[in-house]
Short mmCIF file of C-alpha atoms and ligand atoms in Angstrom, two decimals:
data_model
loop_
_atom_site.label_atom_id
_atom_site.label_comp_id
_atom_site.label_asym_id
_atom_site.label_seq_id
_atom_site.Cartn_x
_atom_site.Cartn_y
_atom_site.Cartn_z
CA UNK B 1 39.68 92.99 -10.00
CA UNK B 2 40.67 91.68 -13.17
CA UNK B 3 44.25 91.96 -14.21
CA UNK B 4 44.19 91.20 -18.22
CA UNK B 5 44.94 93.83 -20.74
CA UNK B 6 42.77 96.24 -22.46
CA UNK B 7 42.96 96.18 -25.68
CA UNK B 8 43.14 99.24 -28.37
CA UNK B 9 43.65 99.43 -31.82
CA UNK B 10 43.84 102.07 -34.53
CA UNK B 11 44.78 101.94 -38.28
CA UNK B 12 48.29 103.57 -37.41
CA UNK B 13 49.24 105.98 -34.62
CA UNK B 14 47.23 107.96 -34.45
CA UNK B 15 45.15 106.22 -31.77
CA UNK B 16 47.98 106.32 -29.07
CA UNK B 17 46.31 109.66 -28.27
CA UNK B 18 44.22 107.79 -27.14
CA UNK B 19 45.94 104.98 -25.39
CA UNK B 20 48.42 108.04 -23.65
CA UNK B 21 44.60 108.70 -21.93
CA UNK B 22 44.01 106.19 -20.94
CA UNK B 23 47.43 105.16 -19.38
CA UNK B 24 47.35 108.62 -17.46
CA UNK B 25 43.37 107.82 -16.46
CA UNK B 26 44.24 104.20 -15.31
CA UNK B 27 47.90 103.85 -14.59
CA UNK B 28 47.59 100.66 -13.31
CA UNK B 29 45.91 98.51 -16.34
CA UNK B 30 47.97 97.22 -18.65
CA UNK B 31 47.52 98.30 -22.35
CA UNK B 32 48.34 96.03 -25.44
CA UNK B 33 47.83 98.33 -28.24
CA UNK B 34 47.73 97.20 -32.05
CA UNK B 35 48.38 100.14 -34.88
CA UNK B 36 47.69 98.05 -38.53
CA UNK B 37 50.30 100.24 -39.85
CA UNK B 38 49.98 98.10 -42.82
CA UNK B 39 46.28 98.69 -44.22
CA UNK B 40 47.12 102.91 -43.35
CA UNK B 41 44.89 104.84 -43.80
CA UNK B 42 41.54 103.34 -43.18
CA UNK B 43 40.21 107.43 -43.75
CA UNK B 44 40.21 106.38 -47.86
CA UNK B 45 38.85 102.71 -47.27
CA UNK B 46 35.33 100.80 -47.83
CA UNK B 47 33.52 100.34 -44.89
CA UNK B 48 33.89 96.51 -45.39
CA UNK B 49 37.33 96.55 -45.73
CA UNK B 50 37.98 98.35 -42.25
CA UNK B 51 35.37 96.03 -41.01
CA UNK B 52 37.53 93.03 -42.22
CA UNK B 53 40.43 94.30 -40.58
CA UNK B 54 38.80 95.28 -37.25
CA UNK B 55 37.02 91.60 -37.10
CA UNK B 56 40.98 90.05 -37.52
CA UNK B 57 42.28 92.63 -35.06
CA UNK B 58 39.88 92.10 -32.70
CA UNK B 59 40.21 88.16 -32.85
CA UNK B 60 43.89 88.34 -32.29
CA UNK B 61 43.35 90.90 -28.76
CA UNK B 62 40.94 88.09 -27.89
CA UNK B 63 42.13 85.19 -28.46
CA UNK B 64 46.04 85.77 -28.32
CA UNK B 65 46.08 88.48 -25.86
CA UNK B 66 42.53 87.77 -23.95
CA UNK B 67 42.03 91.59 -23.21
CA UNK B 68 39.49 92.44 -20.99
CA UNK B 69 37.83 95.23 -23.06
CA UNK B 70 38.59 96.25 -26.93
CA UNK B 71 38.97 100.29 -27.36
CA UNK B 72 38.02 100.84 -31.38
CA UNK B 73 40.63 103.87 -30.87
CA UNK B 74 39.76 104.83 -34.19
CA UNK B 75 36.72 107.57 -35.25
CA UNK B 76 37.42 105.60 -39.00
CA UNK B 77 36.90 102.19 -37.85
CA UNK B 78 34.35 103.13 -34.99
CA UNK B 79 32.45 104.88 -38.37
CA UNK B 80 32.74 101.63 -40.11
CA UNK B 81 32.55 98.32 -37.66
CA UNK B 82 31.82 99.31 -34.42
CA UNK B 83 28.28 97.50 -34.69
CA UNK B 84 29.79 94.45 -36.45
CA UNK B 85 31.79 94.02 -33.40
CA UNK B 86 29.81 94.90 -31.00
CA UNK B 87 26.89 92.26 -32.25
CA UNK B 88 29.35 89.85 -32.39
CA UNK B 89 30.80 89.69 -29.40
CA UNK B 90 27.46 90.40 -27.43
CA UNK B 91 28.29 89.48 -23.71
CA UNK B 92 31.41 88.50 -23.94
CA UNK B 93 33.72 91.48 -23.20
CA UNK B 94 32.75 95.48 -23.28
CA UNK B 95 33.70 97.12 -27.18
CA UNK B 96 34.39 100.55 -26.87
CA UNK B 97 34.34 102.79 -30.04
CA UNK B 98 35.31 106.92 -29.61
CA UNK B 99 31.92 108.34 -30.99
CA UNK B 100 29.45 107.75 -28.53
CA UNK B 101 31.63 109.45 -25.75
CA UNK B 102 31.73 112.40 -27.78
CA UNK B 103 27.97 112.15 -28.87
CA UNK B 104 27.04 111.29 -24.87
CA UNK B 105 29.12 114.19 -24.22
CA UNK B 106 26.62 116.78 -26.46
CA UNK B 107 23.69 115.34 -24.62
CA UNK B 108 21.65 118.34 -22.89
CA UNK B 109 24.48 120.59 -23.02
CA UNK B 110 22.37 123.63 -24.57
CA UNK B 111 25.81 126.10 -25.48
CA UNK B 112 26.06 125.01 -28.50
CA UNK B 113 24.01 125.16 -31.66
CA UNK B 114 25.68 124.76 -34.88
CA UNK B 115 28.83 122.41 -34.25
CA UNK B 116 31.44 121.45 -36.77
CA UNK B 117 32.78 117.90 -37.60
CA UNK B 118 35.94 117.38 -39.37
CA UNK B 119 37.16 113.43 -40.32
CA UNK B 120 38.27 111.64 -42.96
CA UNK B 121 36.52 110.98 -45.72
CA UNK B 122 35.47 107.44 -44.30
CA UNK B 123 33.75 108.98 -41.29
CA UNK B 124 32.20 111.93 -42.82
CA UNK B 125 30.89 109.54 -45.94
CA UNK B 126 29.44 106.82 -43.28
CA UNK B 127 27.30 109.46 -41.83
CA UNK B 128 27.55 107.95 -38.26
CA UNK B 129 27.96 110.91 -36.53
CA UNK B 130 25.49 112.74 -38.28
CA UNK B 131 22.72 110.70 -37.35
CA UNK B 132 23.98 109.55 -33.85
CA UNK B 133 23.61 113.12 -32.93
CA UNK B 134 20.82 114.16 -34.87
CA UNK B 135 19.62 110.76 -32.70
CA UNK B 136 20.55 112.03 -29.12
CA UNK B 137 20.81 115.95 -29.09
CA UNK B 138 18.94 117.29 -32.10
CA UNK B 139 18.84 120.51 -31.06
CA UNK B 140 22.47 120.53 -32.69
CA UNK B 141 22.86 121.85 -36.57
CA UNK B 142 25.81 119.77 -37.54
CA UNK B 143 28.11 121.02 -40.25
CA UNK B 144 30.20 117.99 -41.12
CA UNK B 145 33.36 118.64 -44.02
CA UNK B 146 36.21 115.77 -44.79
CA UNK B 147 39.46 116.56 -43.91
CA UNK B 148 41.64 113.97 -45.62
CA UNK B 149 44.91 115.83 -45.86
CA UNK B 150 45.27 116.79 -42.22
CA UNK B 151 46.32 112.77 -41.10
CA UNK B 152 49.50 112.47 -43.46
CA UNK B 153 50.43 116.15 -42.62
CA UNK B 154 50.64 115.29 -39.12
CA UNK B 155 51.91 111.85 -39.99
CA UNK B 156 54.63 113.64 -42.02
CA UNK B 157 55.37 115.82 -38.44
CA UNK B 158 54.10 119.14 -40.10
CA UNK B 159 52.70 121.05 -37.17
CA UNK B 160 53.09 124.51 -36.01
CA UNK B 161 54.67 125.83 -39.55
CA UNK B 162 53.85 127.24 -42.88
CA UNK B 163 52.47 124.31 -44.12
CA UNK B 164 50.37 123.19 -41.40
CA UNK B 165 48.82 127.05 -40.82
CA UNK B 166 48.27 127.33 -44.66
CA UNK B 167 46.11 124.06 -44.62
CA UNK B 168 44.71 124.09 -41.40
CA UNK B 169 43.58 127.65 -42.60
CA UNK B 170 42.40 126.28 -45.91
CA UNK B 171 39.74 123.88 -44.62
CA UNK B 172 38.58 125.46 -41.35
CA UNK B 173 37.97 128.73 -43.38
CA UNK B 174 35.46 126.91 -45.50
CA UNK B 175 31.66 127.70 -45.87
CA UNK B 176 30.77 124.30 -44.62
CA UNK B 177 32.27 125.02 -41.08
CA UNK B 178 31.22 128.80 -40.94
CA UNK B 179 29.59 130.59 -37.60
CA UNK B 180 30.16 127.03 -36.30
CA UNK B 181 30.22 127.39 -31.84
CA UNK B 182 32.45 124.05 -31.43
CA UNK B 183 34.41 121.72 -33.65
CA UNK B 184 34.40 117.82 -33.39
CA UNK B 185 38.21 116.94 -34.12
CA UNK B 186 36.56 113.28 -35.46
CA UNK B 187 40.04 111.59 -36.17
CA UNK B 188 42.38 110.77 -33.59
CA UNK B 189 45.00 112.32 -34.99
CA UNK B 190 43.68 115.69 -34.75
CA UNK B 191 44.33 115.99 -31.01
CA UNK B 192 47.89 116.95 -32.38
CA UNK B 193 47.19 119.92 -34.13
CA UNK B 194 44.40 121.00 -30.95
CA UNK B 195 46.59 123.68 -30.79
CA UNK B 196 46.98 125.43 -33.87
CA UNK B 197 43.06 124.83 -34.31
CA UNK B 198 42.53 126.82 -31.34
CA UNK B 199 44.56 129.88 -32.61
CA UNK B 200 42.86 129.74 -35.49
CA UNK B 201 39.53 130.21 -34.06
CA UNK B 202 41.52 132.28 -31.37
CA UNK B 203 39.80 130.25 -28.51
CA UNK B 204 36.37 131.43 -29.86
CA UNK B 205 35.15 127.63 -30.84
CA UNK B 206 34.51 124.86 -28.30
CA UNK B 207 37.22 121.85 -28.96
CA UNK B 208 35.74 118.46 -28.79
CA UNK B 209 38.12 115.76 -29.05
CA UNK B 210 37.74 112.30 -27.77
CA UNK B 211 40.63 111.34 -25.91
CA UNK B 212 39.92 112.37 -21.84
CA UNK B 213 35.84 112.04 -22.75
CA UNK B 214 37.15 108.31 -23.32
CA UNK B 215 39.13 107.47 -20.86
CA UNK B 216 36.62 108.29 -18.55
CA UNK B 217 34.03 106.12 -19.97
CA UNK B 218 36.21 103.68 -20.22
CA UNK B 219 36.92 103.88 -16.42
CA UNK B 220 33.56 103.88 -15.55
CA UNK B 221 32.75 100.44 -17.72
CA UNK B 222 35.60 98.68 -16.04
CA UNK B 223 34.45 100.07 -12.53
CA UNK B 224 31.34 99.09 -13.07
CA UNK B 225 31.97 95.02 -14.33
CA UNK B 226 33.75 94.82 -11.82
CA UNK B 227 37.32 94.74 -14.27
CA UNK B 228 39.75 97.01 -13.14
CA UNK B 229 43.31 96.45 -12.29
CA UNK B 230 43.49 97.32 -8.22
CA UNK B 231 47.88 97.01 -8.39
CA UNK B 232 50.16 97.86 -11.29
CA UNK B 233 50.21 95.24 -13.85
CA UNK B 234 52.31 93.78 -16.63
CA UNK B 235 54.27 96.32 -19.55
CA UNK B 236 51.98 97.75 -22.08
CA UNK B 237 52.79 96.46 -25.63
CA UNK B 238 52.39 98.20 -28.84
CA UNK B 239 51.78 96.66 -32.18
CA UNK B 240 52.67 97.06 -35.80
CA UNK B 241 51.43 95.30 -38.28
CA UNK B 242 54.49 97.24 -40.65
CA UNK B 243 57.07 98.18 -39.59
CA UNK B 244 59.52 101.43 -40.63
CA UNK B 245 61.25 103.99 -38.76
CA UNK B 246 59.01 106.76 -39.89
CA UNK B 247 56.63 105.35 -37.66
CA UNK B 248 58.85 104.33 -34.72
CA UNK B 249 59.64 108.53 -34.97
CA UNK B 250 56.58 109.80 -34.76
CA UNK B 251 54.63 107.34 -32.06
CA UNK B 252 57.16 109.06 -29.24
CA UNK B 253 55.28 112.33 -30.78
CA UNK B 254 52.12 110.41 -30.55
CA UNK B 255 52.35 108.73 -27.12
CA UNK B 256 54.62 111.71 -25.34
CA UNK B 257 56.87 108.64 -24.03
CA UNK B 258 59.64 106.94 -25.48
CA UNK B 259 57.50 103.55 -26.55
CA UNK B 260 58.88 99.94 -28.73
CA UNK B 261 56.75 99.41 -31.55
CA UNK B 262 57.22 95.82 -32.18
CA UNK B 263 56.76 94.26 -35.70
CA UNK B 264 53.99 91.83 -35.82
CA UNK B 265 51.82 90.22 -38.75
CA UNK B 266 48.78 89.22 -37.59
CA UNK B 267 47.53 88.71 -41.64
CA UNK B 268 49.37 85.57 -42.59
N1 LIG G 1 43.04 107.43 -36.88
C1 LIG G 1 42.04 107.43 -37.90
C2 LIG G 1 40.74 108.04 -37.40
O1 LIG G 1 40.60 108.36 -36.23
C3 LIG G 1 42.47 108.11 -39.17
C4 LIG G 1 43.69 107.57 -39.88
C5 LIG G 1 43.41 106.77 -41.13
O2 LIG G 1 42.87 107.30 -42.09
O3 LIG G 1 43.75 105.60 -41.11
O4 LIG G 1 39.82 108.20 -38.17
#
């Protein structure tokens, strides 16, 4: 029983996909969440950069907020300093990034052969996902192609229209992802546009997408330390390191609850 916060953070919103998952999965742990709305996007980033960031975000769940477990809600940042972190804070508290759920998740499952992978450029470039399943399940052909306009159309609340059909079209149609069995949505914005994905392949291509895959894990670390929350604890916070109404807007989209972003610089 351990009744601290968990802490998640993304380069923007994008990651409350993730946090809404884990909320619903474990209702009674309280979430501080951190979106560093002001290095957006990490997708078009060095690896060190986003490393940098995630090492300063990190500190401050630590040390100001002394969460209980860190959830690298990112597939950008998990691409980039997930290791870093992880080394660094050996045995002190469990770092959670979102590709090794969904790589975990491939393991022996024999239905699928060639599987798609669409990021941003960051993630695709790093090549982590490539080689952590080529690693663990390489029985898997993995088709991987950068998808860097789909996070500000989705940002920008294009979903379900012209514009989001015609691109969505555009970059699933390519060679890169044909005769693929089941797509990776690599970014955790893509959740968002699950949908329209799906109609596209008209329910034809397996959806992988990290958000329940986890929350489950995440359960199942914080059962087993021995860290869960048995009785409902404090608010969850959310985080900005910038602050505008465009973002305030779409996090309700993001989180499916009316949420306060609060303003905070962490980088003075
Ligand atoms: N949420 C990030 C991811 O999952 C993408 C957004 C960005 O480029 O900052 O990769």
């Amino acid at each position: 029983m351990n009744s601290n916060p968990i802490g998640i953070f993304d380069s923007g919103i994008g990651g409350l996909t993730v946090a809404n998952a884990i909320s619903k999965a474990m209702p009674n742990e309280t979430l501080i969440y951190f979106g560093d709305t002001a290095h957006l996007p990490y997708g078009e980033k060095s690896k060190k950069l986003i490393r940098e960031y995630a090492n300063g975000i990190t500190d401050f769940l630590l040390q100001e907020k002394q969460c209980k477990a860190i959830v690298i809600a990112c597939n950008t940042a998990s691409a980039a300093a997930y290791e870093f972190l992880r080394d660094r804070h050996k045995g002190e508290i469990p770092i959670i990034n979102v590709i090794d759920p969904i790589v975990e998740s491939l393991v022996g499952q024999r239905t699928n052969k060639k599987i798609g992978l669409i990021a941003t450029n960051t993630t695709i470039e790093s090549g982590v996902y490539q080689e952590k399943i080529h690693r663990r399940a390489s029985h898997l052909n993995v088709r991987a192609l950068a998808t860097p306009l789909l996070v500000p159309m989705i940002e920008e609340g294009y979903a379900n229209d012209k514009i989001s059909h015609t691109l969505i079209e555009n970059y699933l149609s390519k060679t890169e992802l044909s005769d693929i069995d089941a797509l990776i949505l690599g970014c955790t914005h893509y959740p968002m546009i699950k949908a329209e994905i799906n109609a596209f392949y008209q329910g034809k291509v397996r959806l992988i997408d990290s958000t329940d895959i986890m929350a489950s894990k995440l359960k199942n670390i914080l059962e087993k330390e021995n860290l869960s929350c048995a009785a409902r604890g404090a608010k969850n916070k959310f985080y900005i390191s910038d602050s505008s109404p465009h973002f305030d807007k779409s996090a309700q989209r993001f989180f499916k609850e009316n949420i306060n972003l609060e303003y905070l610089n962490i980088w003075k």
